[in-house]
Short mmCIF file of C-alpha atoms in Angstrom, two decimals:
data_model
loop_
_atom_site.label_atom_id
_atom_site.label_comp_id
_atom_site.label_asym_id
_atom_site.label_seq_id
_atom_site.Cartn_x
_atom_site.Cartn_y
_atom_site.Cartn_z
CA UNK A 1 -0.36 9.07 -22.60
CA UNK A 2 2.83 7.82 -20.95
CA UNK A 3 2.90 4.32 -22.44
CA UNK A 4 2.73 2.78 -18.96
CA UNK A 5 -0.30 0.54 -18.67
CA UNK A 6 -1.75 -1.05 -15.57
CA UNK A 7 -4.36 -3.73 -15.12
CA UNK A 8 -6.95 -4.08 -13.87
CA UNK A 9 -8.19 -0.48 -13.54
CA UNK A 10 -10.14 -1.29 -10.43
CA UNK A 11 -11.12 -4.26 -8.32
CA UNK A 12 -12.79 -5.18 -5.08
CA UNK A 13 -11.38 -7.79 -2.73
CA UNK A 14 -12.35 -9.20 0.64
CA UNK A 15 -10.16 -8.80 3.73
CA UNK A 16 -7.69 -11.69 3.98
CA UNK A 17 -7.59 -12.36 0.24
CA UNK A 18 -4.60 -11.97 -2.05
CA UNK A 19 -4.33 -9.70 -5.09
CA UNK A 20 -1.97 -9.32 -8.06
CA UNK A 21 -1.66 -6.05 -9.95
CA UNK A 22 0.15 -5.76 -13.27
CA UNK A 23 2.17 -3.09 -15.02
CA UNK A 24 3.68 -2.81 -18.49
CA UNK A 25 6.49 -0.31 -18.58
CA UNK A 26 7.11 2.24 -21.31
CA UNK A 27 9.13 0.98 -24.26
CA UNK A 28 12.86 1.27 -23.52
CA UNK A 29 12.37 1.53 -19.75
CA UNK A 30 14.01 -1.12 -17.56
CA UNK A 31 13.08 0.26 -14.15
CA UNK A 32 9.67 -0.02 -12.52
CA UNK A 33 8.56 1.47 -9.21
CA UNK A 34 5.32 0.90 -7.32
CA UNK A 35 3.54 3.46 -5.18
CA UNK A 36 0.47 3.38 -2.95
CA UNK A 37 -1.74 6.47 -2.87
CA UNK A 38 -4.37 6.59 -0.15
CA UNK A 39 -7.30 8.96 -0.60
CA UNK A 40 -6.23 12.57 -0.09
CA UNK A 41 -2.54 11.67 0.25
CA UNK A 42 0.51 11.75 -1.96
CA UNK A 43 1.91 8.50 -3.37
CA UNK A 44 4.08 6.44 -1.02
CA UNK A 45 6.99 4.38 -2.37
CA UNK A 46 6.55 0.62 -2.04
CA UNK A 47 9.55 -0.76 -3.96
CA UNK A 48 11.51 -0.56 -7.18
CA UNK A 49 12.70 -3.20 -9.65
CA UNK A 50 15.63 -2.84 -11.99
CA UNK A 51 16.45 -5.59 -14.47
CA UNK A 52 14.39 -8.16 -12.51
CA UNK A 53 16.02 -7.39 -9.15
CA UNK A 54 14.52 -5.42 -6.24
CA UNK A 55 16.40 -2.17 -5.90
CA UNK A 56 15.00 -0.52 -2.81
CA UNK A 57 11.96 -0.83 -0.65
CA UNK A 58 9.81 1.59 1.32
CA UNK A 59 8.19 1.10 4.70
CA UNK A 60 5.77 -1.64 3.69
CA UNK A 61 5.40 -5.10 5.30
CA UNK A 62 6.63 -8.30 3.60
CA UNK A 63 3.11 -9.20 2.50
CA UNK A 64 3.73 -6.64 -0.25
CA UNK A 65 5.94 -8.37 -2.81
CA UNK A 66 6.79 -7.93 -6.43
CA UNK A 67 8.32 -9.34 -9.56
CA UNK A 68 9.83 -7.98 -12.71
CA UNK A 69 9.94 -10.05 -15.87
CA UNK A 70 12.57 -10.16 -18.66
CA UNK A 71 10.41 -7.81 -20.77
CA UNK A 72 10.51 -5.39 -17.77
CA UNK A 73 6.81 -5.67 -17.02
CA UNK A 74 6.06 -6.05 -13.34
CA UNK A 75 3.63 -7.42 -10.80
CA UNK A 76 2.70 -6.24 -7.33
CA UNK A 77 1.33 -8.93 -5.02
CA UNK A 78 -0.39 -8.22 -1.73
CA UNK A 79 -1.24 -11.08 0.63
CA UNK A 80 -3.63 -11.13 3.58
CA UNK A 81 -5.39 -7.95 2.47
CA UNK A 82 -6.38 -5.45 5.14
CA UNK A 83 -8.99 -2.69 4.95
CA UNK A 84 -6.19 -0.09 5.03
CA UNK A 85 -4.78 -1.52 1.81
CA UNK A 86 -7.62 0.21 -0.04
CA UNK A 87 -5.86 2.74 -2.25
CA UNK A 88 -4.80 3.68 -5.76
CA UNK A 89 -1.73 1.62 -6.72
CA UNK A 90 0.54 3.34 -9.17
CA UNK A 91 3.29 1.97 -11.33
CA UNK A 92 6.02 4.24 -12.66
CA UNK A 93 8.63 3.38 -15.24
CA UNK A 94 11.92 5.08 -15.99
CA UNK A 95 14.81 4.43 -18.38
CA UNK A 96 17.38 3.60 -15.74
CA UNK A 97 18.65 4.13 -12.23
CA UNK A 98 20.40 7.47 -12.69
CA UNK A 99 19.08 9.94 -10.15
CA UNK A 100 18.10 12.47 -12.75
CA UNK A 101 15.91 10.16 -14.83
CA UNK A 102 12.24 11.01 -15.01
CA UNK A 103 9.48 8.68 -13.86
CA UNK A 104 6.27 8.26 -15.83
CA UNK A 105 3.15 6.89 -14.18
CA UNK A 106 0.37 4.65 -15.36
CA UNK A 107 -3.27 5.39 -14.69
CA UNK A 108 -3.28 3.25 -11.57
CA UNK A 109 -5.30 0.37 -10.17
CA UNK A 110 -7.91 1.30 -7.61
CA UNK A 111 -8.15 -1.45 -5.00
CA UNK A 112 -11.03 -1.58 -2.55
CA UNK A 113 -10.85 -4.05 0.33
CA UNK A 114 -14.14 -4.82 2.06
CA UNK B 1 8.95 16.45 10.53
CA UNK B 2 7.69 15.21 7.18
CA UNK B 3 10.22 15.10 4.36
CA UNK B 4 7.97 17.16 2.08
CA UNK B 5 5.27 19.55 3.24
CA UNK B 6 2.57 20.78 0.90
CA UNK B 7 -0.56 22.72 1.75
CA UNK B 8 -3.45 20.50 0.61
CA UNK B 9 -5.76 23.45 -0.02
CA UNK B 10 -8.28 23.32 -1.56
CA UNK B 11 -7.48 26.34 -3.69
CA UNK B 12 -10.17 28.00 -5.80
CA UNK B 13 -9.38 30.78 -8.30
CA UNK B 14 -11.17 32.55 -11.17
CA UNK B 15 -10.19 31.81 -14.74
CA UNK B 16 -7.20 33.87 -15.83
CA UNK B 17 -5.70 34.15 -12.35
CA UNK B 18 -2.06 33.46 -11.54
CA UNK B 19 -1.77 30.40 -9.32
CA UNK B 20 1.07 29.81 -6.90
CA UNK B 21 1.64 26.34 -5.45
CA UNK B 22 4.38 25.65 -2.92
CA UNK B 23 6.25 22.92 -1.09
CA UNK B 24 9.02 22.79 1.46
CA UNK B 25 11.40 19.91 2.04
CA UNK B 26 13.66 19.02 4.90
CA UNK B 27 16.59 17.05 3.47
CA UNK B 28 19.37 18.81 1.57
CA UNK B 29 20.15 15.47 -0.13
CA UNK B 30 17.16 16.09 -2.38
CA UNK B 31 18.55 17.38 -5.65
CA UNK B 32 15.78 16.73 -8.17
CA UNK B 33 12.40 18.41 -8.09
CA UNK B 34 9.22 17.61 -9.94
CA UNK B 35 5.66 18.76 -10.26
CA UNK B 36 2.97 16.30 -11.25
CA UNK B 37 -0.62 17.03 -12.20
CA UNK B 38 -3.24 14.45 -11.26
CA UNK B 39 -6.78 14.55 -12.54
CA UNK B 40 -9.44 12.76 -10.51
CA UNK B 41 -9.05 8.97 -10.62
CA UNK B 42 -6.04 9.18 -12.95
CA UNK B 43 -2.31 8.64 -12.55
CA UNK B 44 0.07 11.58 -11.99
CA UNK B 45 1.31 13.32 -15.14
CA UNK B 46 4.79 14.86 -15.11
CA UNK B 47 4.54 18.62 -15.67
CA UNK B 48 7.90 20.06 -14.72
CA UNK B 49 11.28 18.62 -13.77
CA UNK B 50 14.31 20.53 -12.59
CA UNK B 51 17.55 19.83 -10.76
CA UNK B 52 18.97 23.23 -9.99
CA UNK B 53 18.02 26.37 -8.17
CA UNK B 54 16.32 28.99 -10.27
CA UNK B 55 13.40 29.10 -12.66
CA UNK B 56 12.29 26.80 -15.44
CA UNK B 57 9.50 27.87 -17.75
CA UNK B 58 7.27 25.79 -20.03
CA UNK B 59 4.38 27.64 -21.59
CA UNK B 60 2.09 28.91 -18.85
CA UNK B 61 3.98 26.97 -16.18
CA UNK B 62 7.05 28.11 -14.24
CA UNK B 63 8.84 25.94 -11.69
CA UNK B 64 11.04 27.67 -9.15
CA UNK B 65 13.54 26.06 -6.80
CA UNK B 66 15.34 27.71 -3.90
CA UNK B 67 17.73 25.15 -2.45
CA UNK B 68 18.99 27.50 0.24
CA UNK B 69 15.48 27.75 1.68
CA UNK B 70 14.45 24.22 0.66
CA UNK B 71 11.43 25.71 -1.06
CA UNK B 72 9.89 24.82 -4.41
CA UNK B 73 7.08 26.55 -6.27
CA UNK B 74 4.92 26.12 -9.33
CA UNK B 75 3.29 29.13 -10.96
CA UNK B 76 0.47 28.84 -13.46
CA UNK B 77 -0.27 31.93 -15.54
CA UNK B 78 -3.62 32.62 -17.20
CA UNK B 79 -5.17 29.65 -15.41
CA UNK B 80 -7.85 27.70 -17.28
CA UNK B 81 -10.70 25.47 -16.06
CA UNK B 82 -8.79 22.54 -17.61
CA UNK B 83 -6.02 23.21 -15.04
CA UNK B 84 -8.40 22.05 -12.30
CA UNK B 85 -6.62 19.06 -10.77
CA UNK B 86 -4.46 18.04 -7.84
CA UNK B 87 -0.86 19.20 -8.09
CA UNK B 88 1.79 17.06 -6.44
CA UNK B 89 5.32 18.17 -5.73
CA UNK B 90 7.96 15.42 -5.60
CA UNK B 91 11.63 15.37 -4.68
CA UNK B 92 14.40 12.86 -5.21
CA UNK B 93 17.99 12.44 -4.10
CA UNK B 94 20.21 9.97 -2.34
CA UNK B 95 17.89 7.04 -3.01
CA UNK B 96 15.74 5.52 -5.69
CA UNK B 97 12.41 6.78 -4.47
CA UNK B 98 10.34 9.84 -5.19
CA UNK B 99 9.04 11.56 -2.07
CA UNK B 100 5.73 13.32 -2.64
CA UNK B 101 3.83 16.04 -0.90
CA UNK B 102 0.17 15.47 -0.08
CA UNK B 103 -0.96 17.41 -3.14
CA UNK B 104 -2.91 20.66 -3.54
CA UNK B 105 -6.37 20.47 -5.06
CA UNK B 106 -6.90 23.37 -7.46
CA UNK B 107 -10.21 24.49 -8.95
CA UNK B 108 -10.26 27.15 -11.68
CA UNK B 109 -13.73 28.62 -12.02
CA UNK B 110 -14.97 29.85 -15.45
#
C-alpha cells in the first residue's frame, strides 16, 4: 500500500453533471498530481498541485479543475461531464517538486458517464 | 510521433520464462525512467526507478536504460503467475509530469 487514498472507488454520473473526486496524499508528501487513464491506455497528466498552487497542467479543458488543501489533500472537479470522461482517475503524491522524486499512486476512482 | 511508444501486447508466457518488456521515447530531455505494474482495476505500483543509463536490479526484476538509443527495458526472470498484470513504462524530465506508454498486458501461465 502506498498510503495514497482516493474516494470514492467508483461512481456513475449522467452526461452534463458535475463530479468531485478526492485524494489524500501520503504522509510527508506536499505534491499531488492527477491523471486520467482511459481503458487500454496509459495515464494522461491532468495537472499538479504543490503547496496549494497549481504547478502545471496537461492538455485538458478548463472544466477540469482542482484544489489542494493545507493538509495537502486534493480534489479534482469535472463540470459538464461528457461520455468520453469515463475513465480511471488516478492521484499520485510525491515529496516535492525535484525531478528525481518518485510518484506513488492511489487505487483510483473509476468514473462512468452515461 | 508519440513521446513514449510501448507495444501493448498482449504477451503470454509460461511460468518460469524470462520476460522482456520495452519502450522507446523521443525526447532527450527525459532523464528519469520508471516501470509501474498495474493489476486489473487497481492503481499503478512503482516497480523500478532509474535515472542513468545502464542496469538496475531488484530481485527478479532488471531495468535497463540506453539513453543513446532512447530505449528502456524491463526484464523479469523466473516469471510467476502473480506477475500477470499490465506493465507501464513512464519517463520524466523537463517538466512536472510523468509521460506513460500505453502499457503491456502480461499473462504468465502456470
